[in-house]
Amino acid sequence: MKILAALIRRDLTLAWRQGGGVGTAAGFFLTVVVLLPLGIGPDQVLLQRIAPGALWIALLLSVLLSADSIYQTDFEDGSLELMTMGPAPLEMVVLAKAFAHWLAAGLPLAILAPMLGFLLNLAPELVLPLTVAMVIGSVSLSLLASLGAAVIVGLRRGGVLVSLLILPLYVPVLIFGVSASRGALAGPDIFAPSLLILLAISLVALVSVPVASAAAIRAYLK
Amino acid sequence: MELTGRNLACERGGRQVFAALNFTVAAGHALILRGPNGAGKTSLLRMIAGLIEPAEGEFVLQGGHQDLEPGQQAHLVAHQEALKPALTVEENLQFWAGFLGGGDIERALEALNLTALAGFSAGLLSAGQKRRLALARLALVPRAIWLLDEPSVGLDAASQVKLQALVHTHLEKGGIVVAATHTELGIRDAATLDFSELAA
Amino acid sequence: MQKFANPTRFLRLQSAIQPWVVAATIVLFAAGLYSGLVMAPPDYQQGETVRIMFVHVPAAWLALMIYSIMALSSAVAIVFRHPLADLAAKTAAPIGAAFTFLALATGSLWGKPMWGAWWVWDAGLTSMFVLFLLYLGYIAVWQAIEDPARGALIARIVALVGFINIPIIKFSVDWWNSLHQPASVFRIDGPAIHSSILIPLLIMATAYTMLFLALHLSAMRAEINARKLRQMELAHVGSS
């Protein structure tokens, strides 16, 4: 536990000092949100209708992009190799790194996104359910993004590949996330199950992503 | 404690690098790997570290922790120095001490004459100073096997003496050193494994 | 299983059965197309356009089956380290992507007379679309990683992660669809379907399977030969 805490603390410090954390990702999030009304017109009614979905799409893109290099520097400078020689199993190491990414980028974005909803005329009563859904969903967003980062860690140009590999896996999170956000208006019989399914997806990711990420990283270290 | 490699073979990218390699290093002894570039010295170090699998053969470690792989009882100091330029010298060591299960940061700083640099960020260091910081991991956390890949590259004369002293203390305590090098490290009673004789 | 591990053995087996598989493909397609396009009755609502179903539905089945075969081969590669397993998964992917594309294209063609639009975000088509993206991702992994041995290791992970996600994606898309529009037109409800439609459908499905088998076997042969060539080139470079 102490071992993983050392790693999480280091990754958070690095994210803070090198701007790998929420700063750039939040800027990207804002850019997507600004492009949207420019693309479809400033119609307040239409914007209100699409606001939850648009915020979710901006969230998943910014989480994905902020994660694509979480293993890159550790791979290039040899730190990952030394980590495999440490007392902690690689599966726990990648879980700790994914958790650090969630703390540094996923969670702040999930809290920030609904607050910026006013830019898209988001109905005020949706802010709270959207926040709850995004915080739960961001766990699987961060985990899956970290898997994408692991799969391309040794490749020179992996950015586009990550989007192709991981965005399709974001489909369930997007659907149940938006469904939970809208469901609060529609009634509790859609809101509650959507949130529970979102939670279940995050748990599945929590169990399966570390195994897959560790396997991918081992393949690159060979 | 004794580390033995039996009938080891190495394959990289579908090509055989070496085969039928045998060696034994006992506690308190060093093994120096010599040979031309591409002969497999680095590959052998990485094999002992558990980073690559031998195509054939096995390692046996007598003594030591039986439930740990040899790699988990070893330090590897290689070409890549595993340093974070955005962290200070001390913070870099702090992380590895925490991650490897506890270590003595003061001692590590002193062992390679880094105490004066402790508060500077690692990105400001020269190549030789970075190498010293990488070597400081050896003194930071006690581990029985040291795997050194060209450890003296970029070191000035004074630092080379420091490294020699560090290695000798380790050997006196019953440690094992396997080092690949082109230059003399000045290690007493070191056996040599010459890769140029192995070339297939 | 290990008996066929040797590529030479596989190549011999492939040469022996390939003509039979090709012949079976031709016969089954002739029978399936005749019974589907000529003998089967037109639908009382959709008229003659319902015949697109005989091309569309088996393609969608095959698209799922081939991804399952890829995932199974990847699992076999991990557990038994069978040398042909990675190769089987790799060569199945482009064929699977082609079947998925066929399902999407025929679905789009079917949509025009049905809904008056070339594309409608129906649950079945949407899931198929995501499956197509999974195929593209898998193929891209093989292309992006130069060292084939490493590419194989990564591709296994991608195939299995995709396979775990397919049911979750399917479930989520169905949920999404039910929130926005009811029941799909493409739904084939098992036993309720009349035998005059079911039989040609099954013949077509077998024909597609045989076609896949024929394509897959020759793709594997081509891949084995390509690897041999690479080995020879490596040996040549190494010796000079």
GROMACS .gro file of N, CA, C and O in nm, chain A residues 2-4 6-7 10 13-14 17-18 73-79 81-88 93 221-222, chain B residues 12 46 49 51-53 71-72 74-76 80-84 86-88 91 95-96 98-101 137 143:
model
  224
    2LYS      N    1   0.189   0.125   0.087
    2LYS     CA    2   0.284   0.236   0.095
    2LYS      C    3   0.354   0.255  -0.038
    2LYS      O    4   0.380   0.366  -0.083
    3ILE      N    5   0.385   0.139  -0.100
    3ILE     CA    6   0.455   0.139  -0.228
    3ILE      C    7   0.371   0.211  -0.333
    3ILE      O    8   0.419   0.298  -0.406
    4LEU      N    9   0.241   0.175  -0.338
    4LEU     CA   10   0.154   0.235  -0.438
    4LEU      C   11   0.130   0.382  -0.405
    4LEU      O   12   0.118   0.466  -0.496
    6ALA      N   13   0.346   0.583  -0.281
    6ALA     CA   14   0.463   0.656  -0.331
    6ALA      C   15   0.447   0.685  -0.480
    6ALA      O   16   0.478   0.795  -0.527
    7LEU      N   17   0.396   0.586  -0.552
    7LEU     CA   18   0.379   0.603  -0.697
    7LEU      C   19   0.270   0.706  -0.728
    7LEU      O   20   0.287   0.793  -0.814
   10ARG      N   21   0.397   1.052  -0.656
   10ARG     CA   22   0.490   1.098  -0.759
   10ARG      C   23   0.414   1.141  -0.885
   10ARG      O   24   0.440   1.246  -0.943
   13THR      N   25   0.243   1.470  -0.834
   13THR     CA   26   0.340   1.580  -0.836
   13THR      C   27   0.381   1.614  -0.979
   13THR      O   28   0.385   1.730  -1.019
   14LEU      N   29   0.409   1.508  -1.056
   14LEU     CA   30   0.450   1.530  -1.194
   14LEU      C   31   0.339   1.595  -1.275
   14LEU      O   32   0.362   1.686  -1.354
   17ARG      N   33   0.329   1.962  -1.179
   17ARG     CA   34   0.441   2.044  -1.225
   17ARG      C   35   0.452   2.052  -1.375
   17ARG      O   36   0.499   2.150  -1.430
   18GLN      N   37   0.413   1.946  -1.444
   18GLN     CA   38   0.433   1.944  -1.590
   18GLN      C   39   0.307   1.977  -1.666
   18GLN      O   40   0.304   1.968  -1.788
   73THR      N   41   0.647   0.842  -2.068
   73THR     CA   42   0.778   0.883  -2.017
   73THR      C   43   0.838   0.775  -1.928
   73THR      O   44   0.958   0.750  -1.932
   74ASP      N   45   0.753   0.707  -1.850
   74ASP     CA   46   0.804   0.600  -1.766
   74ASP      C   47   0.861   0.487  -1.850
   74ASP      O   48   0.955   0.419  -1.811
   75PHE      N   49   0.801   0.467  -1.968
   75PHE     CA   50   0.852   0.364  -2.059
   75PHE      C   51   0.985   0.408  -2.119
   75PHE      O   52   1.082   0.334  -2.122
   76GLU      N   53   0.990   0.534  -2.165
   76GLU     CA   54   1.109   0.581  -2.236
   76GLU      C   55   1.229   0.597  -2.145
   76GLU      O   56   1.342   0.572  -2.187
   77ASP      N   57   1.208   0.641  -2.021
   77ASP     CA   58   1.325   0.663  -1.934
   77ASP      C   59   1.362   0.540  -1.849
   77ASP      O   60   1.450   0.547  -1.765
   78GLY      N   61   1.293   0.428  -1.875
   78GLY     CA   62   1.332   0.305  -1.805
   78GLY      C   63   1.266   0.284  -1.670
   78GLY      O   64   1.290   0.183  -1.604
   79SER      N   65   1.183   0.380  -1.626
   79SER     CA   66   1.120   0.364  -1.495
   79SER      C   67   1.028   0.241  -1.490
   79SER      O   68   1.025   0.170  -1.390
   81GLU      N   69   1.053  -0.041  -1.646
   81GLU     CA   70   1.133  -0.162  -1.630
   81GLU      C   71   1.167  -0.185  -1.484
   81GLU      O   72   1.150  -0.294  -1.431
   82LEU      N   73   1.213  -0.077  -1.419
   82LEU     CA   74   1.251  -0.091  -1.278
   82LEU      C   75   1.128  -0.124  -1.193
   82LEU      O   76   1.139  -0.194  -1.093
   83MET      N   77   1.012  -0.070  -1.234
   83MET     CA   78   0.891  -0.098  -1.156
   83MET      C   79   0.856  -0.246  -1.160
   83MET      O   80   0.804  -0.300  -1.064
   84THR      N   81   0.883  -0.313  -1.276
   84THR     CA   82   0.854  -0.456  -1.280
   84THR      C   83   0.946  -0.535  -1.187
   84THR      O   84   0.918  -0.648  -1.153
   85MET      N   85   1.060  -0.474  -1.148
   85MET     CA   86   1.152  -0.542  -1.057
   85MET      C   87   1.122  -0.510  -0.911
   85MET      O   88   1.192  -0.556  -0.822
   86GLY      N   89   1.019  -0.430  -0.887
   86GLY     CA   90   0.985  -0.394  -0.751
   86GLY      C   91   0.898  -0.499  -0.684
   86GLY      O   92   0.863  -0.599  -0.745
   87PRO      N   93   0.864  -0.476  -0.558
   87PRO     CA   94   0.785  -0.575  -0.485
   87PRO      C   95   0.637  -0.580  -0.525
   87PRO      O   96   0.572  -0.679  -0.499
   88ALA      N   97   0.586  -0.474  -0.590
   88ALA     CA   98   0.444  -0.473  -0.624
   88ALA      C   99   0.422  -0.538  -0.760
   88ALA      O  100   0.501  -0.517  -0.851
   93VAL      N  101   0.064  -0.181  -1.004
   93VAL     CA  102   0.132  -0.059  -1.048
   93VAL      C  103   0.046   0.016  -1.150
   93VAL      O  104   0.024   0.137  -1.138
  221LEU      N  105   0.798  -0.446  -2.298
  221LEU     CA  106   0.926  -0.449  -2.227
  221LEU      C  107   1.012  -0.565  -2.273
  221LEU      O  108   1.132  -0.566  -2.249
  222LYS      N  109   0.952  -0.666  -2.338
  222LYS     CA  110   1.028  -0.784  -2.379
  222LYS      C  111   1.138  -0.749  -2.479
  222LYS      O  112   1.116  -0.669  -2.568
  234ARG      N  113   1.682  -1.234  -3.031
  234ARG     CA  114   1.624  -1.100  -3.045
  234ARG      C  115   1.579  -1.083  -3.189
  234ARG      O  116   1.660  -1.099  -3.280
  268ARG      N  117   1.951  -0.795  -1.871
  268ARG     CA  118   1.806  -0.781  -1.869
  268ARG      C  119   1.738  -0.915  -1.843
  268ARG      O  120   1.629  -0.921  -1.786
  271ALA      N  121   1.752  -0.971  -1.479
  271ALA     CA  122   1.655  -0.880  -1.418
  271ALA      C  123   1.511  -0.927  -1.438
  271ALA      O  124   1.418  -0.873  -1.379
  273LEU      N  125   1.350  -0.909  -1.726
  273LEU     CA  126   1.281  -0.825  -1.824
  273LEU      C  127   1.261  -0.897  -1.956
  273LEU      O  128   1.165  -0.871  -2.027
  274ILE      N  129   1.355  -0.986  -1.993
  274ILE     CA  130   1.332  -1.068  -2.110
  274ILE      C  131   1.349  -1.215  -2.072
  274ILE      O  132   1.423  -1.247  -1.980
  275GLU      N  133   1.277  -1.300  -2.144
  275GLU     CA  134   1.284  -1.442  -2.114
  275GLU      C  135   1.394  -1.506  -2.196
  275GLU      O  136   1.407  -1.477  -2.314
  293GLY      N  137   1.522  -1.115  -1.028
  293GLY     CA  138   1.505  -0.974  -1.066
  293GLY      C  139   1.451  -0.889  -0.952
  293GLY      O  140   1.482  -0.769  -0.943
  294GLN      N  141   1.371  -0.948  -0.864
  294GLN     CA  142   1.313  -0.871  -0.755
  294GLN      C  143   1.409  -0.854  -0.638
  294GLN      O  144   1.376  -0.788  -0.540
  296ALA      N  145   1.723  -0.761  -0.727
  296ALA     CA  146   1.834  -0.701  -0.801
  296ALA      C  147   1.809  -0.554  -0.828
  296ALA      O  148   1.696  -0.507  -0.836
  297HIS      N  149   1.920  -0.480  -0.840
  297HIS     CA  150   1.918  -0.344  -0.893
  297HIS      C  151   1.969  -0.349  -1.035
  297HIS      O  152   2.067  -0.418  -1.062
  298LEU      N  153   1.905  -0.275  -1.124
  298LEU     CA  154   1.957  -0.263  -1.260
  298LEU      C  155   1.988  -0.116  -1.286
  298LEU      O  156   1.900  -0.031  -1.273
  302GLN      N  157   1.923   0.375  -1.969
  302GLN     CA  158   1.810   0.460  -1.933
  302GLN      C  159   1.812   0.480  -1.782
  302GLN      O  160   1.815   0.384  -1.707
  303GLU      N  161   1.808   0.607  -1.739
  303GLU     CA  162   1.837   0.632  -1.599
  303GLU      C  163   1.716   0.642  -1.508
  303GLU      O  164   1.729   0.656  -1.387
  304ALA      N  165   1.595   0.634  -1.566
  304ALA     CA  166   1.473   0.629  -1.487
  304ALA      C  167   1.463   0.748  -1.391
  304ALA      O  168   1.429   0.732  -1.274
  305LEU      N  169   1.499   0.867  -1.441
  305LEU     CA  170   1.489   0.987  -1.358
  305LEU      C  171   1.380   1.078  -1.412
  305LEU      O  172   1.356   1.082  -1.532
  306LYS      N  173   1.316   1.152  -1.322
  306LYS     CA  174   1.215   1.250  -1.364
  306LYS      C  175   1.275   1.389  -1.356
  306LYS      O  176   1.306   1.437  -1.246
  308ALA      N  177   1.142   1.670  -1.372
  308ALA     CA  178   1.060   1.768  -1.301
  308ALA      C  179   1.068   1.751  -1.149
  308ALA      O  180   1.019   1.835  -1.075
  309LEU      N  181   1.128   1.640  -1.103
  309LEU     CA  182   1.143   1.620  -0.959
  309LEU      C  183   1.285   1.659  -0.917
  309LEU      O  184   1.377   1.652  -0.998
  310THR      N  185   1.303   1.696  -0.790
  310THR     CA  186   1.438   1.725  -0.742
  310THR      C  187   1.513   1.594  -0.724
  310THR      O  188   1.454   1.485  -0.727
  313GLU      N  189   1.371   1.415  -0.435
  313GLU     CA  190   1.239   1.357  -0.462
  313GLU      C  191   1.249   1.232  -0.548
  313GLU      O  192   1.173   1.137  -0.530
  317PHE      N  193   1.104   0.877  -0.417
  317PHE     CA  194   1.010   0.790  -0.485
  317PHE      C  195   1.060   0.646  -0.488
  317PHE      O  196   0.988   0.553  -0.451
  318TRP      N  197   1.187   0.627  -0.532
  318TRP     CA  198   1.236   0.490  -0.543
  318TRP      C  199   1.246   0.424  -0.406
  318TRP      O  200   1.222   0.304  -0.393
  320GLY      N  201   1.045   0.476  -0.157
  320GLY     CA  202   0.908   0.436  -0.124
  320GLY      C  203   0.862   0.318  -0.207
  320GLY      O  204   0.804   0.223  -0.156
  321PHE      N  205   0.893   0.323  -0.337
  321PHE     CA  206   0.842   0.221  -0.426
  321PHE      C  207   0.910   0.086  -0.403
  321PHE      O  208   0.850  -0.019  -0.419
  322LEU      N  209   1.039   0.089  -0.366
  322LEU     CA  210   1.112  -0.037  -0.347
  322LEU      C  211   1.106  -0.084  -0.203
  322LEU      O  212   1.176  -0.176  -0.164
  323GLY      N  213   1.022  -0.019  -0.122
  323GLY     CA  214   0.999  -0.070   0.013
  323GLY      C  215   1.091  -0.013   0.119
  323GLY      O  216   1.129  -0.083   0.213
  359ARG      N  217   2.074   0.482  -0.647
  359ARG     CA  218   1.972   0.382  -0.612
  359ARG      C  219   2.036   0.259  -0.548
  359ARG      O  220   1.975   0.190  -0.467
  365ARG      N  221   1.983  -0.436  -0.194
  365ARG     CA  222   1.941  -0.551  -0.274
  365ARG      C  223   2.065  -0.632  -0.305
  365ARG      O  224   2.173  -0.577  -0.328
   0.00000   0.00000   0.00000
